[in-house]
Coordinates of C-alpha atoms and ligand atoms in Angstrom, one line a residue:
Chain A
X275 CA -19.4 0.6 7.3
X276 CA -22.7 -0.1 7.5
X277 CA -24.7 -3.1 8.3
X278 CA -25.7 -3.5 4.8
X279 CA -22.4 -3.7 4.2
X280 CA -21.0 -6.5 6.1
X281 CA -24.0 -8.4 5.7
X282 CA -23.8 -8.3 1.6
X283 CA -23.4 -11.8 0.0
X284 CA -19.7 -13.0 -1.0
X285 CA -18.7 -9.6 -0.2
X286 CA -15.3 -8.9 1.2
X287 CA -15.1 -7.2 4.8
X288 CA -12.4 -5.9 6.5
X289 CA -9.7 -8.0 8.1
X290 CA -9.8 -6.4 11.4
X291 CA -13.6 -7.2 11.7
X292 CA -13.2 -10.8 10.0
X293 CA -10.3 -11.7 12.9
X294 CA -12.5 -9.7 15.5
X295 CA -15.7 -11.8 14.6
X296 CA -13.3 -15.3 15.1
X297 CA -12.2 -14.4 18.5
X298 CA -16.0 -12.4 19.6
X299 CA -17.7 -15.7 19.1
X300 CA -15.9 -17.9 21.5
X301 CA -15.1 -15.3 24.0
X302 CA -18.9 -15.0 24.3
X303 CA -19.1 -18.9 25.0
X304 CA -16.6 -19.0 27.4
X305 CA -18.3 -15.5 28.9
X306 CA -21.4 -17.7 29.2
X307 CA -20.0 -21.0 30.3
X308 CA -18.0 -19.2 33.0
X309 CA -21.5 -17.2 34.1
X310 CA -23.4 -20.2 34.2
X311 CA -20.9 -22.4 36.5
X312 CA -20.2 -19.4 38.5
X313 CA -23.8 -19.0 39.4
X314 CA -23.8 -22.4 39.8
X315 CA -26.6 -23.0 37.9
X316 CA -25.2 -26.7 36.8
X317 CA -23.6 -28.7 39.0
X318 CA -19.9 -29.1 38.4
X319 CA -20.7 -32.8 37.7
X320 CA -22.1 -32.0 34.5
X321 CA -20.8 -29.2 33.4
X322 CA -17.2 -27.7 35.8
X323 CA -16.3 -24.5 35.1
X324 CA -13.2 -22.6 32.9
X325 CA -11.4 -22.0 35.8
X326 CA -11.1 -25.9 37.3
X327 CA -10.8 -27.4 33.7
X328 CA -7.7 -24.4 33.2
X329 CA -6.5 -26.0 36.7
X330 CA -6.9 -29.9 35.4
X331 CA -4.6 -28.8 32.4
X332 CA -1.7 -27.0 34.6
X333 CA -2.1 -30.1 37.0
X334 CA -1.5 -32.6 33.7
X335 CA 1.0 -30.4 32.7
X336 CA 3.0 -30.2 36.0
X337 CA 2.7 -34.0 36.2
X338 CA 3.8 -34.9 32.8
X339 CA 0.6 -36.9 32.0
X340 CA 0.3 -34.1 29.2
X341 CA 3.9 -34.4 27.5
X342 CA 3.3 -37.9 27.9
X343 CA 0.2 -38.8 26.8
X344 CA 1.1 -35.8 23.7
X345 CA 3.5 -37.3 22.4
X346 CA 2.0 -40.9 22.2
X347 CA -0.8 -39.5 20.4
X348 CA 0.9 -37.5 18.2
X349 CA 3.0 -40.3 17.1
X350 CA 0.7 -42.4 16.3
X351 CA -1.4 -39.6 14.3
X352 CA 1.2 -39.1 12.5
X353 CA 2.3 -42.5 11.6
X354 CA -1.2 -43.7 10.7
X355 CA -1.6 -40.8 8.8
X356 CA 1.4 -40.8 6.8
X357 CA 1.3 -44.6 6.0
X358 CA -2.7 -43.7 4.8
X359 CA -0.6 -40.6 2.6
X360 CA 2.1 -42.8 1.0
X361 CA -0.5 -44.9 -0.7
X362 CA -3.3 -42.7 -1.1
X363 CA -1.6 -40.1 -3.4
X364 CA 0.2 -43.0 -6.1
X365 CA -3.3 -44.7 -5.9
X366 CA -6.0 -41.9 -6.1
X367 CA -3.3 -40.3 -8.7
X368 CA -3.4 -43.4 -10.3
X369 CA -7.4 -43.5 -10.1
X370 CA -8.0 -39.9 -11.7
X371 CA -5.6 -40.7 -14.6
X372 CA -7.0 -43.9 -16.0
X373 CA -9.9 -44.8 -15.5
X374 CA -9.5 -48.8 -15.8
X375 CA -7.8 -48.7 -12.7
X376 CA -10.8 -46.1 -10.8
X377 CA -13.8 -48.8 -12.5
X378 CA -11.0 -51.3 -10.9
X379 CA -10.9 -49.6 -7.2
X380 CA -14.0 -47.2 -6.7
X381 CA -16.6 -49.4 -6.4
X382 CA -14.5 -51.6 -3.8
X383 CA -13.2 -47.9 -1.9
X384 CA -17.0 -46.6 -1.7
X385 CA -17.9 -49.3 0.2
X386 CA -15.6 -49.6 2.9
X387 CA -15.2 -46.0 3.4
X388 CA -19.0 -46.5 5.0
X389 CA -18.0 -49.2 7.1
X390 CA -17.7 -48.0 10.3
X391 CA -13.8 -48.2 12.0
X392 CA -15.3 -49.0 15.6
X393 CA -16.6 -52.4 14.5
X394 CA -13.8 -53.2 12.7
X395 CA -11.9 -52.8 16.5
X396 CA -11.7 -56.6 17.2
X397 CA -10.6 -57.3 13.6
X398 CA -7.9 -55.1 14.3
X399 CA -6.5 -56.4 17.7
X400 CA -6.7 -60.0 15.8
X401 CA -4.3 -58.8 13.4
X402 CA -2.2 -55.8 14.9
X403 CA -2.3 -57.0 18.4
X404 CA -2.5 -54.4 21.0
X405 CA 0.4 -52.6 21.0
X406 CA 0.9 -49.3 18.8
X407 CA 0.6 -51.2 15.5
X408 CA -3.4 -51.9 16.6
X409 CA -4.0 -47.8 17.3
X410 CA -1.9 -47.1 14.0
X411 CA -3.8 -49.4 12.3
X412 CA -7.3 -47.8 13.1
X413 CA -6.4 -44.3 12.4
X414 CA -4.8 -45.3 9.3
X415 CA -8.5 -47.3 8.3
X416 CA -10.3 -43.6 9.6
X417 CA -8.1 -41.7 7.0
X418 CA -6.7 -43.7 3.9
X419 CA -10.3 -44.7 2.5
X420 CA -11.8 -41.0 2.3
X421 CA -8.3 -39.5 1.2
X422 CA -7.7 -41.9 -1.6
X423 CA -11.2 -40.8 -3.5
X424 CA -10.7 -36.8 -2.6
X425 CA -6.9 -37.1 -4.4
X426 CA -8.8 -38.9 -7.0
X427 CA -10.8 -36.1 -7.8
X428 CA -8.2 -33.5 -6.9
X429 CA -6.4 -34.7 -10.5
X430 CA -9.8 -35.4 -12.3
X431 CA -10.8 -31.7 -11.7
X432 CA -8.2 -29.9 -13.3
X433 CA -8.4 -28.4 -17.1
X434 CA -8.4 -31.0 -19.5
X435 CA -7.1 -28.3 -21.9
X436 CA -3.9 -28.2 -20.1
X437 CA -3.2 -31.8 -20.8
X438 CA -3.8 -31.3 -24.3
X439 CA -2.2 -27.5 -24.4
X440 CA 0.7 -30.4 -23.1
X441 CA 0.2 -33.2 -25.6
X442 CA 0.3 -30.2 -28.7
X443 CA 3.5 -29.2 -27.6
X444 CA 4.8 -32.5 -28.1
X445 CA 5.5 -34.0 -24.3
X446 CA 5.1 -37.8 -23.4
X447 CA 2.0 -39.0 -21.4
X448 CA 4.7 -39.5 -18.4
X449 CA 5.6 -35.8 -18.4
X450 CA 2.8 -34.8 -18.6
X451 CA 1.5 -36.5 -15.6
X452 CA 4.8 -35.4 -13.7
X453 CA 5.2 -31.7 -14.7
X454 CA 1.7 -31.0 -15.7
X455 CA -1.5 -32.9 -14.2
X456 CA 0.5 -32.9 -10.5
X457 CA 1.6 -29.2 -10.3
X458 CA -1.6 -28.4 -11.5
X459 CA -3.5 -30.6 -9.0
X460 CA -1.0 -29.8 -6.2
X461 CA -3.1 -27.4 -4.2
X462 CA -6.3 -29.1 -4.4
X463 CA -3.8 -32.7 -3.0
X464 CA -2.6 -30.3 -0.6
X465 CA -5.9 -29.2 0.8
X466 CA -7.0 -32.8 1.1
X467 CA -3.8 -33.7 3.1
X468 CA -4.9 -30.9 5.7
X469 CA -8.6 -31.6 5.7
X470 CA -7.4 -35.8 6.1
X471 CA -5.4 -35.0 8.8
X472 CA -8.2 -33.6 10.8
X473 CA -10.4 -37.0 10.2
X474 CA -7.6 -38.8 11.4
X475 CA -7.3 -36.4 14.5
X476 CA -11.1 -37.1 15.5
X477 CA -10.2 -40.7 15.2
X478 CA -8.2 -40.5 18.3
X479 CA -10.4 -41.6 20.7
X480 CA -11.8 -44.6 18.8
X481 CA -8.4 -46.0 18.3
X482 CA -7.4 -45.7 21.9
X483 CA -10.6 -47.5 22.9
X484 CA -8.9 -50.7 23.7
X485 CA -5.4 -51.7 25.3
X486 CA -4.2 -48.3 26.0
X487 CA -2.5 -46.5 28.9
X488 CA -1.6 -43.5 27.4
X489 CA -2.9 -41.2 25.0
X490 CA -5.1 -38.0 24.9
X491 CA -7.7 -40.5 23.7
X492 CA -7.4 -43.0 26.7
X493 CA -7.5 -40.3 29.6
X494 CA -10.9 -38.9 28.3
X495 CA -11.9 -42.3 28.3
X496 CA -10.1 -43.2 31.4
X497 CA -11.6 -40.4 33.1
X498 CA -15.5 -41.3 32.4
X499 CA -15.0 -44.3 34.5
X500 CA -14.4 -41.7 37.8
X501 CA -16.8 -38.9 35.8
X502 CA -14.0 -36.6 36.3
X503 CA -15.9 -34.1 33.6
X504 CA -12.8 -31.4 33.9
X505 CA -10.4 -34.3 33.0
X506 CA -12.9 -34.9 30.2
X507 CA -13.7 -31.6 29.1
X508 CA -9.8 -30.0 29.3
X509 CA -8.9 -33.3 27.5
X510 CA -11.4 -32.6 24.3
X511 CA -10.2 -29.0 24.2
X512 CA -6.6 -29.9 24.3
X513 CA -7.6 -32.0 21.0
X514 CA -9.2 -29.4 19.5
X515 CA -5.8 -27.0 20.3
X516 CA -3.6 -29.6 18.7
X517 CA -5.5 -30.0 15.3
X518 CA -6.0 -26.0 15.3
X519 CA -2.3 -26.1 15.2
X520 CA -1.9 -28.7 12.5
X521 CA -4.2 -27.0 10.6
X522 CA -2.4 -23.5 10.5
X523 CA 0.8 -25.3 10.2
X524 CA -0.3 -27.1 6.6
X525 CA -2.5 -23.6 5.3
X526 CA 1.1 -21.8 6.3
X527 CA 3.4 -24.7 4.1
X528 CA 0.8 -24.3 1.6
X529 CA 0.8 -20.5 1.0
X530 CA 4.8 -21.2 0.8
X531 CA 4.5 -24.3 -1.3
X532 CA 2.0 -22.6 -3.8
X533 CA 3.0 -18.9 -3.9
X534 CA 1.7 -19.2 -7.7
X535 CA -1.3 -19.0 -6.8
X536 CA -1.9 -15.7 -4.7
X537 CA -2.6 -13.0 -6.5
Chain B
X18 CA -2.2 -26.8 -48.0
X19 CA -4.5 -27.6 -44.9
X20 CA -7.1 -30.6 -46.2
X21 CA -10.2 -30.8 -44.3
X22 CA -11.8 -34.0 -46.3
X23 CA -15.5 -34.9 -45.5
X24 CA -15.2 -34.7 -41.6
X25 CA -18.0 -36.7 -39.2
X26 CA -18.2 -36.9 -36.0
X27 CA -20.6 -38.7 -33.8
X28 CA -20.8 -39.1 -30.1
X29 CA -22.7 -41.0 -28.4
X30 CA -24.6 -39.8 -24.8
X31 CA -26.7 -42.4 -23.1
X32 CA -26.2 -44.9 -25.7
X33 CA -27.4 -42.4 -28.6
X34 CA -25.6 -41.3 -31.3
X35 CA -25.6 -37.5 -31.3
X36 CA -24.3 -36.5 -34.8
X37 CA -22.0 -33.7 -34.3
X38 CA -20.4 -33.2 -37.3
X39 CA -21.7 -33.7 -40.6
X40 CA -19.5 -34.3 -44.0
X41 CA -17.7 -30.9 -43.2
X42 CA -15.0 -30.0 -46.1
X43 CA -12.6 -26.9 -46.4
X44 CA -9.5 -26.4 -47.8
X45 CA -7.1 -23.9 -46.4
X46 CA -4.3 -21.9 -48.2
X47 CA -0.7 -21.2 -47.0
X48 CA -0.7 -17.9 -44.9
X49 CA -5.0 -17.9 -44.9
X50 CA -7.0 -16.5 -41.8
X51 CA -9.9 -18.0 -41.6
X52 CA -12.8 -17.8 -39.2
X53 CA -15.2 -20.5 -38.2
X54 CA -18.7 -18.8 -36.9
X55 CA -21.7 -20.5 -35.7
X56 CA -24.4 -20.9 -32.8
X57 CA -23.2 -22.0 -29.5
X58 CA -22.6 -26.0 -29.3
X59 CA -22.9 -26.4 -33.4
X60 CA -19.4 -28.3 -33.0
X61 CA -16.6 -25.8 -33.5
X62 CA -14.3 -26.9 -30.6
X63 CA -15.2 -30.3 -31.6
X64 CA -14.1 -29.4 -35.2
X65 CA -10.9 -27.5 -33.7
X66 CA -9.9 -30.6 -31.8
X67 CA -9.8 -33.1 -34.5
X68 CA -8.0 -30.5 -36.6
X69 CA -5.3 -30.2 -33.3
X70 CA -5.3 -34.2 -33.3
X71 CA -6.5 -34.3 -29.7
X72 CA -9.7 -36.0 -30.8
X73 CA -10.1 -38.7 -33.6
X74 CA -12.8 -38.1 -36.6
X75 CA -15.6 -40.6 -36.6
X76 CA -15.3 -40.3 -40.5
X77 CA -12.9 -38.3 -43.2
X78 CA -9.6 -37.1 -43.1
X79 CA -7.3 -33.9 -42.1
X80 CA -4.2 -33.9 -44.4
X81 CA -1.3 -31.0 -44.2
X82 CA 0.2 -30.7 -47.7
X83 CA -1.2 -34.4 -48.5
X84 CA -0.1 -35.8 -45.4
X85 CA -2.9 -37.0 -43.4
X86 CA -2.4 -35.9 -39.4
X87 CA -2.2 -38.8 -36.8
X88 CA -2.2 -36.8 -33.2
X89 CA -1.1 -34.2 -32.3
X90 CA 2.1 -32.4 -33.7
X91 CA 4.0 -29.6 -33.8
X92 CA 3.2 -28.5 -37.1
X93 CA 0.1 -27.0 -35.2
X94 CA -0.7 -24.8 -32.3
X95 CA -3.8 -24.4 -30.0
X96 CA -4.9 -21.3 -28.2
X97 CA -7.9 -22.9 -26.2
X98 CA -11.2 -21.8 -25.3
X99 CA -10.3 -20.0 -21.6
X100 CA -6.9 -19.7 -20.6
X101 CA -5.3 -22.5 -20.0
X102 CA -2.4 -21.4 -18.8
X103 CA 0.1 -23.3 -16.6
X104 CA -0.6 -21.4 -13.3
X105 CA 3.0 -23.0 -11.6
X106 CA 5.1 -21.2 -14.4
X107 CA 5.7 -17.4 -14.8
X108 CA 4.9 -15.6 -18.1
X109 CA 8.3 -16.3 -19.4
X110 CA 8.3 -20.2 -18.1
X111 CA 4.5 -20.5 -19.6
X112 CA 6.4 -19.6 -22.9
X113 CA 10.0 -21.3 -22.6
X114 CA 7.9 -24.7 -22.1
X115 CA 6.7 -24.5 -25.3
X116 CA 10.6 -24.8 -26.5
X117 CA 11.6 -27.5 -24.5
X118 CA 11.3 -30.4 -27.5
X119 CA 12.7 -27.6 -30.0
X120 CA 16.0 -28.7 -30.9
X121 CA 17.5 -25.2 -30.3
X122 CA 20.5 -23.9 -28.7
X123 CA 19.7 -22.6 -25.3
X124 CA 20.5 -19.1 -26.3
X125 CA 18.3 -19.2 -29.4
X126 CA 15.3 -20.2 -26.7
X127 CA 16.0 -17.3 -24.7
X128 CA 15.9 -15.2 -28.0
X129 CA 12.6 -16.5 -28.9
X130 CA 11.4 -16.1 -25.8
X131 CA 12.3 -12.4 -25.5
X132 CA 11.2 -11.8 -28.9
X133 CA 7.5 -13.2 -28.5
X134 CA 6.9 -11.6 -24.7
X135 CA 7.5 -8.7 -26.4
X136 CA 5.5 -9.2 -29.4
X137 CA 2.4 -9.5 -27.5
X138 CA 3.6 -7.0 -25.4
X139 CA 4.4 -8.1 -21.8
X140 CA 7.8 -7.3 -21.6
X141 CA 8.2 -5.8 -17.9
X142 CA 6.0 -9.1 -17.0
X143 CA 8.6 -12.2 -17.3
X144 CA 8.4 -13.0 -14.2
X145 CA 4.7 -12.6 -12.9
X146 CA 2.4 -15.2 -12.5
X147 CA -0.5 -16.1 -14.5
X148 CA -3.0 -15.4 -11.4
X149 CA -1.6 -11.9 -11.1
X150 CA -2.4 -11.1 -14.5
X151 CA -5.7 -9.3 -15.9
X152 CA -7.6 -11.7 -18.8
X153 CA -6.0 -10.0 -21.8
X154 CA -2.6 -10.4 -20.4
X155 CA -3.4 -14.0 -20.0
X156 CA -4.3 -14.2 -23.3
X157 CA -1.5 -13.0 -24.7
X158 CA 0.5 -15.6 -23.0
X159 CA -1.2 -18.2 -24.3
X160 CA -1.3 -16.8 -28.0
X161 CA 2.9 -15.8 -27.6
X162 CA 2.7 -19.9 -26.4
X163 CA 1.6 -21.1 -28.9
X164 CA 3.6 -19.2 -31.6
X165 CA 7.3 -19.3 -29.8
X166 CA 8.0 -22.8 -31.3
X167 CA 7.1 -21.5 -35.0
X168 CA 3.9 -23.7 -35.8
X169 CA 2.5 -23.4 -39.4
X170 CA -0.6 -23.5 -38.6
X171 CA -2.5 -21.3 -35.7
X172 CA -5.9 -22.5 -34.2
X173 CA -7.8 -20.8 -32.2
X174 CA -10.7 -21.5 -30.5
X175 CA -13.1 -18.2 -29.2
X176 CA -9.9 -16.4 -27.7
X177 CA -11.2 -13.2 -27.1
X178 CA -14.2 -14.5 -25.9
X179 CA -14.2 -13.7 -22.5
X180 CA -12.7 -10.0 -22.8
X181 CA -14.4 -6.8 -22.4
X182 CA -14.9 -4.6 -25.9
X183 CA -11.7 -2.6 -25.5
X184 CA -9.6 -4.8 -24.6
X185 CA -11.0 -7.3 -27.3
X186 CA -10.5 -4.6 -30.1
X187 CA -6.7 -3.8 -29.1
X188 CA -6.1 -8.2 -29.1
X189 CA -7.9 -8.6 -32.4
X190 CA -4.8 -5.5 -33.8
X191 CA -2.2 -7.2 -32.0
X192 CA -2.9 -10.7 -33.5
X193 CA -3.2 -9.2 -37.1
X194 CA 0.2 -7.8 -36.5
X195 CA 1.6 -10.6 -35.5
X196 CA -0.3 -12.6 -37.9
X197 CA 1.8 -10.3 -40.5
X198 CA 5.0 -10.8 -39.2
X199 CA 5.2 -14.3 -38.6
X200 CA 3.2 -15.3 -41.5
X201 CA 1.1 -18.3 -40.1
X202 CA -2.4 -20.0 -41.3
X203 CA -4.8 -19.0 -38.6
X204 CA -7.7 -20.9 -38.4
X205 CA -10.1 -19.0 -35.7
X206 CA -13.2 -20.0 -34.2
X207 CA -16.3 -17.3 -32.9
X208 CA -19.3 -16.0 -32.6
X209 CA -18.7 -12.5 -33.1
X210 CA -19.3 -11.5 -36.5
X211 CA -17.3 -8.3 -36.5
X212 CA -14.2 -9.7 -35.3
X213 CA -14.3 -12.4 -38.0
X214 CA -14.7 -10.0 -40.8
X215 CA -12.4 -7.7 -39.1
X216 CA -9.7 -10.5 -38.9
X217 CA -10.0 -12.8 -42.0
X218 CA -9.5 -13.7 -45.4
X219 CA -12.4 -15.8 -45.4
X220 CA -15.9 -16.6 -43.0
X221 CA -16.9 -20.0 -42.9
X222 CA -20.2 -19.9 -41.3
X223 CA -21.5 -23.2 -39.6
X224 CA -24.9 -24.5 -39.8
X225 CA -26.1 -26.3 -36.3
X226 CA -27.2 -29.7 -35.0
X227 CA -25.5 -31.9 -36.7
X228 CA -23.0 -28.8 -37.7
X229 CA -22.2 -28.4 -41.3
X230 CA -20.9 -25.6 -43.8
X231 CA -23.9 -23.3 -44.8
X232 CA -21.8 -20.7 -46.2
X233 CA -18.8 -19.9 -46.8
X234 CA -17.8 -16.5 -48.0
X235 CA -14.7 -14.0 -48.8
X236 CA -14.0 -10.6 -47.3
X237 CA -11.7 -8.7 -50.3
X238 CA -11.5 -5.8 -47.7
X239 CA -7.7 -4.6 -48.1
X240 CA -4.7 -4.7 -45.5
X241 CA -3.4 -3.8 -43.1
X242 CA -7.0 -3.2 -41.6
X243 CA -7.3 -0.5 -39.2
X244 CA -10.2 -0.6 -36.3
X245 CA -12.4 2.3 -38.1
X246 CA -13.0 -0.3 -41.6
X247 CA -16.0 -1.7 -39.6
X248 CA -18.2 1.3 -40.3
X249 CA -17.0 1.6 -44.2
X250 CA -19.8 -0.1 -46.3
X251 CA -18.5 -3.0 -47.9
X252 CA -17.3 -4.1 -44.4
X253 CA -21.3 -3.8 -43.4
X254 CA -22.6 -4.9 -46.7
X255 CA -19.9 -8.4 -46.1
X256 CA -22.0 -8.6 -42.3
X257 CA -25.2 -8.0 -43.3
X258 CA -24.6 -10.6 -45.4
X259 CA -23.7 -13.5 -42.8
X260 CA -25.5 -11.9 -40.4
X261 CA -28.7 -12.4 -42.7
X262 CA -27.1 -16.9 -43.0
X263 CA -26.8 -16.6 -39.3
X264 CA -30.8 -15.4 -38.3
X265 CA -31.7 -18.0 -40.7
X266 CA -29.9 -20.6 -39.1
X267 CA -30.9 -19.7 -36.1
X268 CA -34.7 -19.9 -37.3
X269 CA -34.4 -23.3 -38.8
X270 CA -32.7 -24.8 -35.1
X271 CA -35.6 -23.3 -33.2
X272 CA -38.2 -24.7 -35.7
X273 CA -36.4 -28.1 -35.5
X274 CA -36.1 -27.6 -31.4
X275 CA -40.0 -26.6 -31.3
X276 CA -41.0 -29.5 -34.0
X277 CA -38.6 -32.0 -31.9
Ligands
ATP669 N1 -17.0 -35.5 -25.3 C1 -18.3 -35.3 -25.6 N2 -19.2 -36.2 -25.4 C2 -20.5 -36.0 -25.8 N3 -21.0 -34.9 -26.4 C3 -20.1 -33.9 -26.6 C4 -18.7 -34.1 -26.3 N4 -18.0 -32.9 -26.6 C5 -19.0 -32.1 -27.2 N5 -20.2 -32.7 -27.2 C6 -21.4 -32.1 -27.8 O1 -21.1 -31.7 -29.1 C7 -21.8 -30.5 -29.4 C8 -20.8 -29.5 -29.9 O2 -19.8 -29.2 -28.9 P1 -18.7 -28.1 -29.1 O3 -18.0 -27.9 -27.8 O4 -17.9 -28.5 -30.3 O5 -19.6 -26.8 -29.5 P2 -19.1 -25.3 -29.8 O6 -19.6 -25.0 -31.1 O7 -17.7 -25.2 -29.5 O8 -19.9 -24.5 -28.7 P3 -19.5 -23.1 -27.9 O9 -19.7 -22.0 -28.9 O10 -20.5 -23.1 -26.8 O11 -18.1 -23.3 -27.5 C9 -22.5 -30.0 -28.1 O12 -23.8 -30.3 -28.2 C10 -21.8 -30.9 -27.0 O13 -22.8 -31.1 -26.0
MG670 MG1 -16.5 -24.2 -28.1

């Protein structure tokens, strides 16, 4: 294979090389990151290297700060993130299909989907309080706004021709919302769920800003107070592990969920 | 005992009416195949649409023997521009959902069915989905769709449009044949001069901006039509002659586009 080859536009490569390329790429970071530290041309203020950031995780992990701090965060991803779900589909379903009730809510959605969740912090406390209910509250402002416009578009953006392939075969507007504009928007809905979830995973931090004392979020925080960069660093990473997973976990339910559309 | 009575439509785009259709009038007999040719964006889906009762005229009426059409209806069935195919469903679900408001006993759908994949033959292909399926094979689903509940009326719009010359040839046979069999009116929308000759009774050749009927003219050539009658000469004589409508047409739209 030449370089021509794998350099063509759009043009499909083997798998072996595609995978290869994915795992190069950061091995060559970390090659760096390690060569750099081990010189020691950084200090391990700024920048510690692989080795004591691997030995902050196992000393989380052997601890139970991890687990513990893991599983708060988790739960309240995945609460604010379902409670944004359960009323973004009906509504942006409800927003691609008539369009009285998008002139109704887009105008209203655009704009506070550019206010930004950190200021509305203090609002939040007012009216949550600080327990859960505040951090839930914030990642569920991160997420709902963007995800009820991209499921609005996820049912405008299917063929018009198959509502009306459905309306000359004699079906009622209701079935044809139920068993023909959602099947058909299903995937697009889909991908929006696992690209949402990945907003609401980088709103972590923000929402364990205030009144926290556990949470993947509050140790980074926590941790720039003492400028413990491993704690810091190993903490970020761990993020970014978690919403790797989440995201291989919805593309898997997906290809299961929509086997109609391989080919 | 299709009415097409003095149909306008107008739309309007950035608060400007753009006429689209202009006084258009045809009449269509029981068991006709007609084709519909004209420039690209001279209003034939537009005119396909109001015929299907998906989109209201701005002006004039569609009557079926007198009756004139409010909506859509079964009386009438659509093969659309592109596929349109419902991707969730297999070949033979694509096709069964077209039954579903039939009033049929369950084993007379399944008949149906059966009869129709293999009519357009895809039998050996029930249960594959549409994505798995080359373009002809798609459009086959579509056309066996919209025939499985028995409409009277046909209407197509560019079908074969977007399949290669072989494949094209061997769809345009196997919609004759089962335009034979099941008897239908077929009212079928191109630009492809050779397949409307090759298909119809009658060419109905629009005029564009706002479209209109410049011509409308018969093709006598006998049946059953085999693939080779478009070299015989009165097939080429019949194209020459809308061939000749269509270049002047085309001239008067560019001299209007130029002079706009
Ligand atoms: N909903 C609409 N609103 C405004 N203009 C429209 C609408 N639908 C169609 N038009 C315009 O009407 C004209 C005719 O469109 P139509 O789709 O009927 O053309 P067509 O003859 O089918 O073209 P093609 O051969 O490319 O399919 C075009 O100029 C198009 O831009
Ligand atoms: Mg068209």
């Amino acid at each position: 294979m030449s370089r021509r080859r794998l350099l063509s536009l759009r043009r499909d490569i083997p798998a072996p090389i595609f995978a290869a390329a994915g795992v190069l790429v950061p091995l060559v970071l970390l090659g760096l990151w390690w060569g750099v530290t081990a010189l020691g041309l950084v200090r391990p203020l700024f920048l510690p290297g692989p080795g004591d950031v691997l030995a902050e995780g196992l000393r989380q992990a052997r601890e139970g700060i991890l687990w513990a701090d893991a599983s708060v965060s988790i739960y309240r991803i995945t609460v604010g993130w379902l409670a944004a779900t359960v009323l973004a589909l009906p509504i942006g379903i409800l927003m691609g299909n008539f369009r009285l009730i998008e002139g109704a809510l887009e105008p209203l959605i655009s704009t506070v989907r550019y206010m930004p969740v950190v200021a509305l912090i203090p609002l939040s406390i007012l009216w949550a309080g600080i327990g859960d209910g505040q951090k839930i509250l914030i990642l569920f402002l991160g997420t709902f706004f963007q995800q009820v416009l991209m499921v609005m578009d996820n049912v405008k953006t299917i063929d018009m021709n198959l509502i009306r392939a459905g309306q000359t075969l004699g079906f009622s507007n209701r079935e044809i919302l139920t068993r023909i504009i959602l099947p058909a928007a299903g995937p697009g809905i889909w991908d929006t769920l696992r690209i949402t979830i990945g907003w609401t995973w980088t709103y972590l931090v923000v929402a364990e800003l205030v009144a926290a004392n556990t949470g993947l979020g509050r140790r980074i925080m926590d941790a720039q107070r003492y400028l413990a960069t491993d704690t810091i660093l190993f903490g970020t990473l761990f993020i970014g592990f978690l919403g790797l997973l989440t995201d291989a976990a919805f593309k898997r339910t997906g290809r299961l969920l929509f086997r109609w559309t391989r080919r | 005992m299709l009415e097409i009575d003095a149909i306008s439509k107008t739309f309007t785009v950035d608060r400007k009416a753009v006429p689209v259709l202009d006084r258009v009038s045809l009449s269509v007999a029981e068991n006709e195949f007609l084709s519909i040719v004209g420039t690209s964006g001279c209003g034939k889906s537009t005119l396909l649409n109001i015929l299907a009762g998906l989109e209201d005229a701005s002006d004039g009426t569609v009557r079926i023997d007198g009756r004139p059409i409010r909506g859509p209806g079964r009386d009438r069935g659509v093969v659309f521009q592109g596929y349109s195919l419902f991707e969730w469903m297999t070949v033979e679900g694509n096709i069964r959902f077209a039954l579903e408001k039939s009033d049929l006993p369950a084993a007379e759908k399944s008949e149906r069915v059966a009869h129709f994949i293999a009519a357009v033959g895809l039998r050996g292909f029930e249960r594959a989905y549409p994505a798995q399926l080359s373009g002809g094979m798609r459009q086959r689903v579509a056309i066996a769709r919209a025939l499985v509940y028995r409409p009277r009326i046909l209407l197509m719009d560019e079908p074969f449009g977007a399949l290669d010359a072989q494949t094209r040839g061997m769809m345009q046979e196997l919609l004759l044949q089962v335009w034979e069999d099941h008897k239908v009116t077929v009212i079928f929308i191109t630009h492809d001069v050779d397949e409307a000759l090759f298909l119809s009774d009658r060419v109905v050749v629009l005029a564009a901006r706002p479209g209109r009927i410049r011509r409308e003219i018969d093709v006598p050539l006998p049946r059953p039509r085999a693939f080779d009658i478009v070299t015989e000469a009165p097939f080429m004589a019949l194209k020459r002659e809308i061939l000749t409508e269509i270049r002047a047409e085309t001239l008067r739209a560019m001299g209007q586009e130029a002079g706009a």
